[in-house]
PDB file of C-alpha atoms in Angstrom:
ATOM      1  CA  TRP A   1     -31.919 -31.320 -88.627  1.00 48.00           C
ATOM      2  CA  GLU A   2     -31.882 -28.184 -90.801  1.00 50.00           C
ATOM      3  CA  GLY A   3     -33.454 -26.231 -87.967  1.00 47.00           C
ATOM      4  CA  THR A   4     -30.812 -27.469 -85.562  1.00 51.00           C
ATOM      5  CA  LYS A   5     -28.059 -26.398 -87.961  1.00 47.00           C
ATOM      6  CA  ARG A   6     -29.598 -22.952 -88.359  1.00 51.00           C
ATOM      7  CA  ASN A   7     -29.926 -22.558 -84.588  1.00 53.00           C
ATOM      8  CA  GLY A   8     -26.301 -23.666 -84.153  1.00 51.00           C
ATOM      9  CA  LYS A   9     -25.121 -21.101 -86.695  1.00 51.00           C
ATOM     10  CA  LEU A  10     -27.174 -18.383 -84.987  1.00 47.00           C
ATOM     11  CA  MET A  11     -25.667 -19.296 -81.620  1.00 51.00           C
ATOM     12  CA  ASP A  12     -22.132 -19.276 -83.055  1.00 55.00           C
ATOM     13  CA  SER A  13     -22.833 -15.931 -84.704  1.00 56.00           C
ATOM     14  CA  GLY A  14     -24.202 -14.546 -81.432  1.00 55.00           C
ATOM     15  CA  HIS A  15     -21.183 -15.735 -79.464  1.00 59.00           C
ATOM     16  CA  LYS A  16     -18.843 -14.277 -82.064  1.00 66.00           C
ATOM     17  CA  SER A  17     -20.658 -10.940 -81.998  1.00 72.00           C
ATOM     18  CA  LEU A  18     -20.510 -10.888 -78.195  1.00 71.00           C
ATOM     19  CA  LEU A  19     -16.786 -11.654 -78.160  1.00 73.00           C
ATOM     20  CA  ASP A  20     -16.149  -9.075 -80.872  1.00 73.00           C
ATOM     21  CA  GLY A  21     -18.038  -6.491 -78.835  1.00 74.00           C
ATOM     22  CA  ILE A  22     -15.991  -7.280 -75.719  1.00 78.00           C
ATOM     23  CA  ARG A  23     -12.749  -7.128 -77.691  1.00 79.00           C
ATOM     24  CA  ILE A  24     -13.664  -3.766 -79.232  1.00 81.00           C
ATOM     25  CA  ARG A  25     -14.481  -2.346 -75.788  1.00 80.00           C
ATOM     26  CA  LEU A  26     -11.269  -3.662 -74.272  1.00 81.00           C
ATOM     27  CA  GLU A  27      -9.146  -2.216 -77.074  1.00 80.00           C
ATOM     28  CA  ALA A  28     -10.748   1.233 -76.848  1.00 83.00           C
ATOM     29  CA  LEU A  29     -10.482   4.127 -74.407  1.00 86.00           C
ATOM     30  CA  PRO A  30     -13.504   3.860 -72.080  1.00 89.00           C
ATOM     31  CA  ASP A  31     -15.699   6.828 -71.268  1.00 91.00           C
ATOM     32  CA  ALA A  32     -15.393   8.635 -67.943  1.00 92.00           C
ATOM     33  CA  ARG A  33     -18.285   6.719 -66.351  1.00 94.00           C
ATOM     34  CA  THR A  34     -16.754   3.351 -67.229  1.00 94.00           C
ATOM     35  CA  VAL A  35     -13.382   4.490 -65.873  1.00 95.00           C
ATOM     36  CA  ARG A  36     -14.949   5.396 -62.524  1.00 96.00           C
ATOM     37  CA  ARG A  37     -16.877   2.121 -62.318  1.00 96.00           C
ATOM     38  CA  THR A  38     -13.828   0.047 -63.213  1.00 96.00           C
ATOM     39  CA  ALA A  39     -11.638   1.887 -60.719  1.00 97.00           C
ATOM     40  CA  ALA A  40     -14.228   1.397 -57.951  1.00 97.00           C
ATOM     41  CA  THR A  41     -14.552  -2.301 -58.785  1.00 97.00           C
ATOM     42  CA  LEU A  42     -10.786  -2.771 -58.713  1.00 97.00           C
ATOM     43  CA  PHE A  43     -10.574  -0.982 -55.367  1.00 98.00           C
ATOM     44  CA  VAL A  44     -13.269  -3.127 -53.715  1.00 97.00           C
ATOM     45  CA  ALA A  45     -11.933  -6.376 -55.217  1.00 97.00           C
ATOM     46  CA  SER A  46      -8.371  -5.545 -54.118  1.00 97.00           C
ATOM     47  CA  CYS A  47      -9.520  -4.775 -50.578  1.00 97.00           C
ATOM     48  CA  ALA A  48     -11.349  -8.107 -50.458  1.00 97.00           C
ATOM     49  CA  LEU A  49      -8.252  -9.926 -51.721  1.00 96.00           C
ATOM     50  CA  PHE A  50      -5.866  -8.279 -49.267  1.00 97.00           C
ATOM     51  CA  LEU A  51      -8.159  -8.677 -46.247  1.00 96.00           C
ATOM     52  CA  VAL A  52      -8.365 -12.482 -46.447  1.00 95.00           C
ATOM     53  CA  TYR A  53      -6.609 -13.900 -43.339  1.00 94.00           C
ATOM     54  CA  ILE A  54      -5.055 -10.521 -42.590  1.00 95.00           C
ATOM     55  CA  GLN A  55      -5.279 -11.407 -38.884  1.00 92.00           C
ATOM     56  CA  PHE A  56      -2.351 -13.801 -39.341  1.00 91.00           C
ATOM     57  CA  PRO A  57       0.236 -13.709 -37.941  1.00 93.00           C
ATOM     58  CA  GLU A  58      -1.440 -12.705 -34.708  1.00 92.00           C
ATOM     59  CA  LYS A  59       1.709 -11.060 -33.378  1.00 93.00           C
ATOM     60  CA  LEU A  60       3.905  -8.264 -34.690  1.00 93.00           C
ATOM     61  CA  ASN A  61       5.697  -9.226 -37.872  1.00 91.00           C
ATOM     62  CA  PHE A  62       8.891  -7.880 -39.461  1.00 89.00           C
ATOM     63  CA  ASP A  63       9.120  -4.047 -39.193  1.00 89.00           C
ATOM     64  CA  GLU A  64       5.788  -3.834 -37.413  1.00 93.00           C
ATOM     65  CA  PHE A  65       7.973  -4.053 -34.301  1.00 92.00           C
ATOM     66  CA  HIS A  66       9.004  -0.447 -35.063  1.00 93.00           C
ATOM     67  CA  TYR A  67       5.826   1.145 -36.412  1.00 94.00           C
ATOM     68  CA  ILE A  68       3.030  -0.332 -34.304  1.00 95.00           C
ATOM     69  CA  PRO A  69       4.600   0.870 -30.986  1.00 94.00           C
ATOM     70  CA  ALA A  70       5.092   4.284 -32.619  1.00 94.00           C
ATOM     71  CA  ALA A  71       1.401   4.345 -33.588  1.00 95.00           C
ATOM     72  CA  ARG A  72       0.472   3.394 -29.998  1.00 94.00           C
ATOM     73  CA  ARG A  73       2.445   6.398 -28.723  1.00 94.00           C
ATOM     74  CA  LEU A  74       0.461   8.648 -31.079  1.00 93.00           C
ATOM     75  CA  LEU A  75      -2.836   7.283 -29.776  1.00 94.00           C
ATOM     76  CA  GLU A  76      -1.651   7.799 -26.191  1.00 92.00           C
ATOM     77  CA  PHE A  77      -0.430  11.353 -26.962  1.00 90.00           C
ATOM     78  CA  SER A  78       2.834  10.407 -25.291  1.00 87.00           C
ATOM     79  CA  ASN A  79       6.451  10.924 -26.352  1.00 85.00           C
ATOM     80  CA  PRO A  80       6.898  10.058 -30.050  1.00 83.00           C
ATOM     81  CA  LYS A  81       8.804   6.965 -31.103  1.00 84.00           C
ATOM     82  CA  ASN A  82      10.631   6.045 -34.328  1.00 82.00           C
ATOM     83  CA  MET A  83      11.568   9.656 -35.056  1.00 86.00           C
ATOM     84  CA  GLU A  84      13.826   8.721 -37.981  1.00 88.00           C
ATOM     85  CA  HIS A  85      10.726   8.483 -40.189  1.00 91.00           C
ATOM     86  CA  PRO A  86       8.148  11.218 -40.891  1.00 93.00           C
ATOM     87  CA  PRO A  87       4.835  10.866 -39.043  1.00 93.00           C
ATOM     88  CA  LEU A  88       2.106  10.462 -41.704  1.00 96.00           C
ATOM     89  CA  GLY A  89       2.459   6.710 -42.235  1.00 95.00           C
ATOM     90  CA  LYS A  90       2.423   6.046 -38.495  1.00 95.00           C
ATOM     91  CA  GLU A  91      -0.597   8.320 -38.127  1.00 95.00           C
ATOM     92  CA  LEU A  92      -2.435   6.294 -40.772  1.00 97.00           C
ATOM     93  CA  ILE A  93      -1.622   3.076 -38.897  1.00 97.00           C
ATOM     94  CA  ALA A  94      -2.918   4.734 -35.733  1.00 96.00           C
ATOM     95  CA  ILE A  95      -6.220   5.546 -37.487  1.00 97.00           C
ATOM     96  CA  GLY A  96      -6.717   1.855 -38.257  1.00 97.00           C
ATOM     97  CA  MET A  97      -5.942   0.988 -34.643  1.00 97.00           C
ATOM     98  CA  ALA A  98      -8.390   3.625 -33.405  1.00 96.00           C
ATOM     99  CA  ILE A  99     -11.143   2.069 -35.546  1.00 96.00           C
ATOM    100  CA  PHE A 100     -10.489  -1.665 -35.073  1.00 96.00           C
ATOM    101  CA  GLY A 101      -8.447  -1.705 -31.876  1.00 95.00           C
ATOM    102  CA  ASP A 102      -4.894  -2.712 -31.007  1.00 95.00           C
ATOM    103  CA  GLN A 103      -5.062  -6.025 -32.839  1.00 96.00           C
ATOM    104  CA  PRO A 104      -3.854  -7.428 -36.206  1.00 96.00           C
ATOM    105  CA  LEU A 105      -6.770  -6.012 -38.218  1.00 96.00           C
ATOM    106  CA  GLY A 106      -6.229  -2.585 -36.694  1.00 96.00           C
ATOM    107  CA  TRP A 107      -2.493  -2.713 -37.346  1.00 96.00           C
ATOM    108  CA  ARG A 108      -2.903  -3.605 -41.033  1.00 97.00           C
ATOM    109  CA  PHE A 109      -6.242  -2.244 -42.200  1.00 97.00           C
ATOM    110  CA  MET A 110      -4.948   1.081 -43.567  1.00 97.00           C
ATOM    111  CA  SER A 111      -2.203  -0.778 -45.425  1.00 97.00           C
ATOM    112  CA  THR A 112      -4.936  -2.742 -47.182  1.00 97.00           C
ATOM    113  CA  ILE A 113      -6.697   0.472 -48.185  1.00 97.00           C
ATOM    114  CA  PHE A 114      -3.514   1.919 -49.654  1.00 97.00           C
ATOM    115  CA  GLY A 115      -2.642  -1.353 -51.362  1.00 97.00           C
ATOM    116  CA  ALA A 116      -6.022  -1.172 -53.108  1.00 97.00           C
ATOM    117  CA  LEU A 117      -5.389   2.492 -53.966  1.00 97.00           C
ATOM    118  CA  THR A 118      -2.068   1.439 -55.519  1.00 97.00           C
ATOM    119  CA  VAL A 119      -3.872  -1.043 -57.771  1.00 97.00           C
ATOM    120  CA  THR A 120      -6.445   1.586 -58.753  1.00 97.00           C
ATOM    121  CA  GLY A 121      -3.774   4.207 -59.421  1.00 96.00           C
ATOM    122  CA  THR A 122      -1.893   1.761 -61.635  1.00 94.00           C
ATOM    123  CA  TYR A 123      -5.077   1.244 -63.650  1.00 96.00           C
ATOM    124  CA  VAL A 124      -5.536   5.001 -64.173  1.00 95.00           C
ATOM    125  CA  ALA A 125      -1.857   5.483 -65.080  1.00 92.00           C
ATOM    126  CA  GLY A 126      -1.969   2.565 -67.524  1.00 90.00           C
ATOM    127  CA  LEU A 127      -5.111   3.925 -69.145  1.00 92.00           C
ATOM    128  CA  THR A 128      -3.511   7.349 -69.517  1.00 90.00           C
ATOM    129  CA  LEU A 129      -0.371   5.894 -71.081  1.00 85.00           C
ATOM    130  CA  PHE A 130      -1.746   3.201 -73.377  1.00 86.00           C
ATOM    131  CA  ARG A 131      -5.322   4.393 -74.012  1.00 87.00           C
ATOM    132  CA  THR A 132      -6.874   0.926 -73.957  1.00 89.00           C
ATOM    133  CA  GLN A 133      -8.958  -0.728 -71.262  1.00 91.00           C
ATOM    134  CA  LEU A 134      -7.176  -4.036 -71.848  1.00 89.00           C
ATOM    135  CA  SER A 135      -3.691  -2.614 -71.194  1.00 88.00           C
ATOM    136  CA  ALA A 136      -4.834  -0.762 -68.080  1.00 91.00           C
ATOM    137  CA  LEU A 137      -6.592  -3.817 -66.632  1.00 93.00           C
ATOM    138  CA  PHE A 138      -3.544  -5.962 -67.358  1.00 91.00           C
ATOM    139  CA  LEU A 139      -1.292  -3.552 -65.441  1.00 90.00           C
ATOM    140  CA  ALA A 140      -3.756  -3.336 -62.541  1.00 94.00           C
ATOM    141  CA  LEU A 141      -4.062  -7.123 -62.241  1.00 93.00           C
ATOM    142  CA  MET A 142      -0.279  -7.552 -62.473  1.00 92.00           C
ATOM    143  CA  THR A 143       0.029  -5.055 -59.604  1.00 94.00           C
ATOM    144  CA  ALA A 144      -2.699  -6.684 -57.508  1.00 95.00           C
ATOM    145  CA  PHE A 145      -1.126 -10.147 -57.771  1.00 93.00           C
ATOM    146  CA  ASN A 146       2.439  -8.926 -57.484  1.00 92.00           C
ATOM    147  CA  ASN A 147       4.068 -10.519 -54.449  1.00 92.00           C
ATOM    148  CA  MET A 148       5.466  -7.234 -53.115  1.00 94.00           C
ATOM    149  CA  THR A 149       2.109  -5.454 -53.380  1.00 95.00           C
ATOM    150  CA  TYR A 150       0.316  -8.364 -51.720  1.00 95.00           C
ATOM    151  CA  VAL A 151       2.742  -8.524 -48.800  1.00 95.00           C
ATOM    152  CA  GLN A 152       2.941  -4.771 -48.219  1.00 95.00           C
ATOM    153  CA  ALA A 153      -0.854  -4.419 -48.348  1.00 96.00           C
ATOM    154  CA  ARG A 154      -1.118  -6.896 -45.462  1.00 96.00           C
ATOM    155  CA  ILE A 155       1.478  -5.581 -43.030  1.00 96.00           C
ATOM    156  CA  GLY A 156       1.654  -2.472 -40.855  1.00 95.00           C
ATOM    157  CA  MET A 157       4.600  -0.733 -42.529  1.00 95.00           C
ATOM    158  CA  LEU A 158       5.212   2.663 -44.134  1.00 95.00           C
ATOM    159  CA  ASP A 159       6.094   1.504 -47.645  1.00 94.00           C
ATOM    160  CA  THR A 160       2.486   0.865 -48.662  1.00 95.00           C
ATOM    161  CA  PHE A 161       1.478   4.455 -47.906  1.00 97.00           C
ATOM    162  CA  MET A 162       4.479   5.905 -49.723  1.00 96.00           C
ATOM    163  CA  THR A 163       3.856   3.723 -52.774  1.00 95.00           C
ATOM    164  CA  GLY A 164       0.150   4.515 -52.909  1.00 96.00           C
ATOM    165  CA  PHE A 165       0.813   8.255 -52.905  1.00 96.00           C
ATOM    166  CA  LEU A 166       3.627   7.904 -55.469  1.00 95.00           C
ATOM    167  CA  VAL A 167       1.490   5.871 -57.876  1.00 95.00           C
ATOM    168  CA  TRP A 168      -1.285   8.450 -57.728  1.00 96.00           C
ATOM    169  CA  ALA A 169       1.241  11.274 -58.147  1.00 93.00           C
ATOM    170  CA  PHE A 170       2.392   9.503 -61.308  1.00 90.00           C
ATOM    171  CA  ALA A 171      -1.162   8.934 -62.560  1.00 93.00           C
ATOM    172  CA  LEU A 172      -2.249  12.536 -61.879  1.00 92.00           C
ATOM    173  CA  GLY A 173       0.933  13.930 -63.423  1.00 87.00           C
ATOM    174  CA  LEU A 174       0.315  11.915 -66.583  1.00 86.00           C
ATOM    175  CA  GLY A 175      -3.254  13.176 -66.601  1.00 88.00           C
ATOM    176  CA  ALA A 176      -2.001  16.756 -66.676  1.00 86.00           C
ATOM    177  CA  PHE A 177      -0.068  16.124 -69.891  1.00 82.00           C
ATOM    178  CA  PHE A 178      -2.253  13.482 -71.512  1.00 85.00           C
ATOM    179  CA  PRO A 179      -5.805  13.871 -70.121  1.00 89.00           C
ATOM    180  CA  LEU A 180      -8.124  10.931 -70.655  1.00 89.00           C
ATOM    181  CA  HIS A 181     -11.113  13.073 -71.608  1.00 89.00           C
ATOM    182  CA  PRO A 182      -9.999  16.642 -72.452  1.00 88.00           C
ATOM    183  CA  GLU A 183     -12.463  19.483 -72.027  1.00 86.00           C
ATOM    184  CA  SER A 184     -13.828  20.972 -75.248  1.00 87.00           C
ATOM    185  CA  ASP A 185     -13.284  24.502 -73.930  1.00 89.00           C
ATOM    186  CA  PRO A 186      -9.541  25.347 -74.033  1.00 87.00           C
ATOM    187  CA  GLU A 187      -9.708  27.445 -70.856  1.00 88.00           C
ATOM    188  CA  ALA A 188     -11.535  24.735 -68.906  1.00 90.00           C
ATOM    189  CA  ASP A 189      -9.103  22.149 -70.253  1.00 88.00           C
ATOM    190  CA  GLY A 190      -6.136  24.251 -69.124  1.00 88.00           C
ATOM    191  CA  ARG A 191      -7.608  24.615 -65.622  1.00 90.00           C
ATOM    192  CA  ALA A 192      -8.234  20.871 -65.426  1.00 91.00           C
ATOM    193  CA  ARG A 193      -4.624  20.141 -66.439  1.00 88.00           C
ATOM    194  CA  VAL A 194      -3.236  22.531 -63.836  1.00 89.00           C
ATOM    195  CA  ARG A 195      -5.528  21.062 -61.169  1.00 92.00           C
ATOM    196  CA  SER A 196      -4.333  17.552 -62.007  1.00 91.00           C
ATOM    197  CA  LEU A 197      -0.723  18.707 -61.860  1.00 87.00           C
ATOM    198  CA  ASN A 198      -1.261  20.380 -58.480  1.00 90.00           C
ATOM    199  CA  LEU A 199      -2.893  17.238 -57.088  1.00 93.00           C
ATOM    200  CA  SER A 200       0.114  15.289 -58.337  1.00 91.00           C
ATOM    201  CA  GLY A 201       2.381  17.619 -56.376  1.00 89.00           C
ATOM    202  CA  ILE A 202       0.268  17.186 -53.244  1.00 92.00           C
ATOM    203  CA  ALA A 203       0.434  13.400 -53.607  1.00 95.00           C
ATOM    204  CA  LEU A 204       4.222  13.593 -53.883  1.00 91.00           C
ATOM    205  CA  GLY A 205       4.360  15.676 -50.732  1.00 92.00           C
ATOM    206  CA  LEU A 206       2.210  13.144 -48.873  1.00 95.00           C
ATOM    207  CA  ALA A 207       4.520  10.366 -50.076  1.00 95.00           C
ATOM    208  CA  CYS A 208       7.496  12.225 -48.587  1.00 93.00           C
ATOM    209  CA  ALA A 209       5.508  12.731 -45.377  1.00 94.00           C
ATOM    210  CA  SER A 210       5.073   8.936 -45.197  1.00 95.00           C
ATOM    211  CA  LYS A 211       8.666   7.879 -45.825  1.00 94.00           C
ATOM    212  CA  TRP A 212      11.777   9.869 -46.724  1.00 92.00           C
ATOM    213  CA  PHE A 213      12.672   7.569 -49.619  1.00 90.00           C
ATOM    214  CA  ALA A 214       9.951   9.303 -51.672  1.00 90.00           C
ATOM    215  CA  ILE A 215      12.300  12.269 -51.971  1.00 89.00           C
ATOM    216  CA  VAL A 216      14.116  10.382 -54.777  1.00 87.00           C
ATOM    217  CA  PRO A 217      11.287  10.721 -57.358  1.00 83.00           C
ATOM    218  CA  TRP A 218      10.556  14.177 -55.936  1.00 79.00           C
ATOM    219  CA  VAL A 219      14.087  15.370 -56.814  1.00 81.00           C
ATOM    220  CA  THR A 220      13.902  13.608 -60.188  1.00 78.00           C
ATOM    221  CA  LEU A 221      10.699  15.423 -61.129  1.00 73.00           C
ATOM    222  CA  LEU A 222      12.173  18.702 -59.919  1.00 75.00           C
ATOM    223  CA  ALA A 223      15.080  18.166 -62.324  1.00 76.00           C
ATOM    224  CA  LEU A 224      12.661  17.405 -65.156  1.00 69.00           C
ATOM    225  CA  ALA A 225      10.706  20.572 -64.385  1.00 67.00           C
ATOM    226  CA  ALA A 226      13.929  22.587 -64.486  1.00 70.00           C
ATOM    227  CA  LEU A 227      14.780  21.071 -67.887  1.00 70.00           C
ATOM    228  CA  TYR A 228      11.313  21.731 -69.300  1.00 62.00           C
ATOM    229  CA  PRO A 229      12.155  25.140 -70.894  1.00 63.00           C
ATOM    230  CA  LEU A 230      15.351  23.680 -72.367  1.00 65.00           C
ATOM    231  CA  ALA A 231      13.311  20.931 -74.026  1.00 58.00           C
ATOM    232  CA  GLY A 232      11.264  23.603 -75.765  1.00 58.00           C
ATOM    233  CA  ARG A 233      14.395  25.299 -77.113  1.00 60.00           C
ATOM    234  CA  LEU A 234      15.660  21.999 -78.468  1.00 55.00           C
ATOM    235  CA  SER A 235      12.306  21.440 -80.222  1.00 51.00           C
ATOM    236  CA  LEU A 236      11.691  18.224 -78.287  1.00 46.00           C
ATOM    237  CA  ARG A 237       8.180  19.405 -77.574  1.00 45.00           C
ATOM    238  CA  ARG A 238       7.436  19.428 -81.293  1.00 46.00           C
ATOM    239  CA  ALA A 239       8.527  15.859 -81.920  1.00 45.00           C
ATOM    240  CA  PRO A 240       6.447  14.281 -84.703  1.00 47.00           C
ATOM    241  CA  ARG A 241       4.004  11.540 -83.948  1.00 46.00           C
ATOM    242  CA  LYS A 242       5.236   8.062 -84.667  1.00 46.00           C
ATOM    243  CA  PRO A 243       2.153   5.874 -84.469  1.00 42.00           C
ATOM    244  CA  SER A 244       2.795   2.187 -83.953  1.00 42.00           C
ATOM    245  CA  LYS A 245       0.409  -0.710 -84.252  1.00 43.00           C
ATOM    246  CA  GLY A 246      -1.701  -1.069 -81.142  1.00 40.00           C
ATOM    247  CA  LEU A 247      -0.244   1.963 -79.347  1.00 38.00           C
ATOM    248  CA  PRO A 248      -1.119   5.664 -79.649  1.00 40.00           C
ATOM    249  CA  GLY A 249       1.351   8.265 -80.835  1.00 39.00           C
ATOM    250  CA  PHE A 250       3.305   9.542 -77.845  1.00 37.00           C
ATOM    251  CA  PHE A 251       4.863  12.974 -77.306  1.00 36.00           C
ATOM    252  CA  PRO A 252       7.863  13.291 -74.982  1.00 38.00           C
ATOM    253  CA  LEU A 253       6.229  16.506 -73.763  1.00 40.00           C
ATOM    254  CA  PRO A 254       2.898  18.139 -74.652  1.00 43.00           C
ATOM    255  CA  GLU A 255       2.854  20.756 -77.378  1.00 44.00           C
ATOM    256  CA  HIS A 256       0.607  23.102 -75.434  1.00 43.00           C
ATOM    257  CA  GLY A 257      -1.565  23.501 -72.382  1.00 49.00           C
ATOM    258  CA  LEU A 258       0.959  23.738 -69.529  1.00 52.00           C
ATOM    259  CA  LYS A 259       3.584  26.347 -68.828  1.00 56.00           C
ATOM    260  CA  PHE A 260       6.749  26.205 -66.746  1.00 50.00           C
ATOM    261  CA  ARG A 261       4.971  28.347 -64.155  1.00 52.00           C
ATOM    262  CA  ASP A 262       2.380  25.582 -63.727  1.00 53.00           C
ATOM    263  CA  LEU A 263       5.146  23.068 -63.030  1.00 53.00           C
ATOM    264  CA  ALA A 264       6.720  25.441 -60.518  1.00 49.00           C
ATOM    265  CA  VAL A 265       3.419  25.930 -58.673  1.00 51.00           C
ATOM    266  CA  ALA A 266       2.896  22.166 -58.473  1.00 50.00           C
ATOM    267  CA  TRP A 267       6.393  21.699 -57.075  1.00 48.00           C
ATOM    268  CA  VAL A 268       5.772  24.397 -54.428  1.00 47.00           C
ATOM    269  CA  LEU A 269       2.689  22.435 -53.298  1.00 49.00           C
ATOM    270  CA  LEU A 270       5.019  19.643 -52.222  1.00 47.00           C
TER     271      LEU A 270
END
C-alpha cells in the first residue's frame, strides 16, 4: 500500500512537471527553429483541413463563374476576360488548373495553399506582437477555423490570394520593427530589418496585383510612412515602456534601427 502511494505521488509529480514544462514553453517566445517547425506544421495541417471534400460542389460556385472562365482564357492564350480585376489572382487559379486539370480540385487548389499561408502568416504576426507561443497559436487556430477563411480557402476566388499577401505583408512589416530574434551585430540587424520591410512592401504589391481592394491598406501604410518623421518630432518614438501582466512592453514606433528612407524604399517596391 505504501509503495502504491509513493508511485501515485511520483506519477502526479511527473504529470505536474510535464504540464508545467508545456505551460512554460507556451508562455515563452520560441527559438527560431521551433518557429519554423510550428509554421510548417500549421501550413500542412491547414492544407489538409481545407482540402477535405474540396471537390464539392462539382460545378462552378458563386463568383467562380467570373474567375474560372478568365483563368481558362489565360491557359488558352486567348483574349483576356474579367478585365476589371488585376491578373495575378486569375493567373494563380490558372496554375492550379494547369496542374490538376479543369475540374474542382484544379479550380480551388491554389486557394487552399493561400488559405494555409494566411493561417501561417497570422501565427507569425501574433508571435511578433505578443511574444508568446500560446497567443500566436490561439490566433492561428482562430483564423484556421474562422468561417470566412474556411470558405475562401475552398473556392476559386481572388480574395484568398489578396488576404494571404496582406497577412504576410503585416507579419513582415511587424518583423521589421519588432524582430523575433534580433541579430547581435547592429549592422546585420539593421540589414535584416530593412530586408523584412522590403519583403513586406513586395507582399503588399502582390496583394494589389491580386485584387484592387488591397490598395486601401497600401494607402494607409503610405500615410503612416509620411507621418513617421512627425512622430519623431513629437517624441512618440521615445514613449516609455508600460509593461502589463502577461504582455510585453510595446512601443508605438521603434526607437532605432529604421530610417524614413527605409520606409520610402519599401513603398517604392510596391
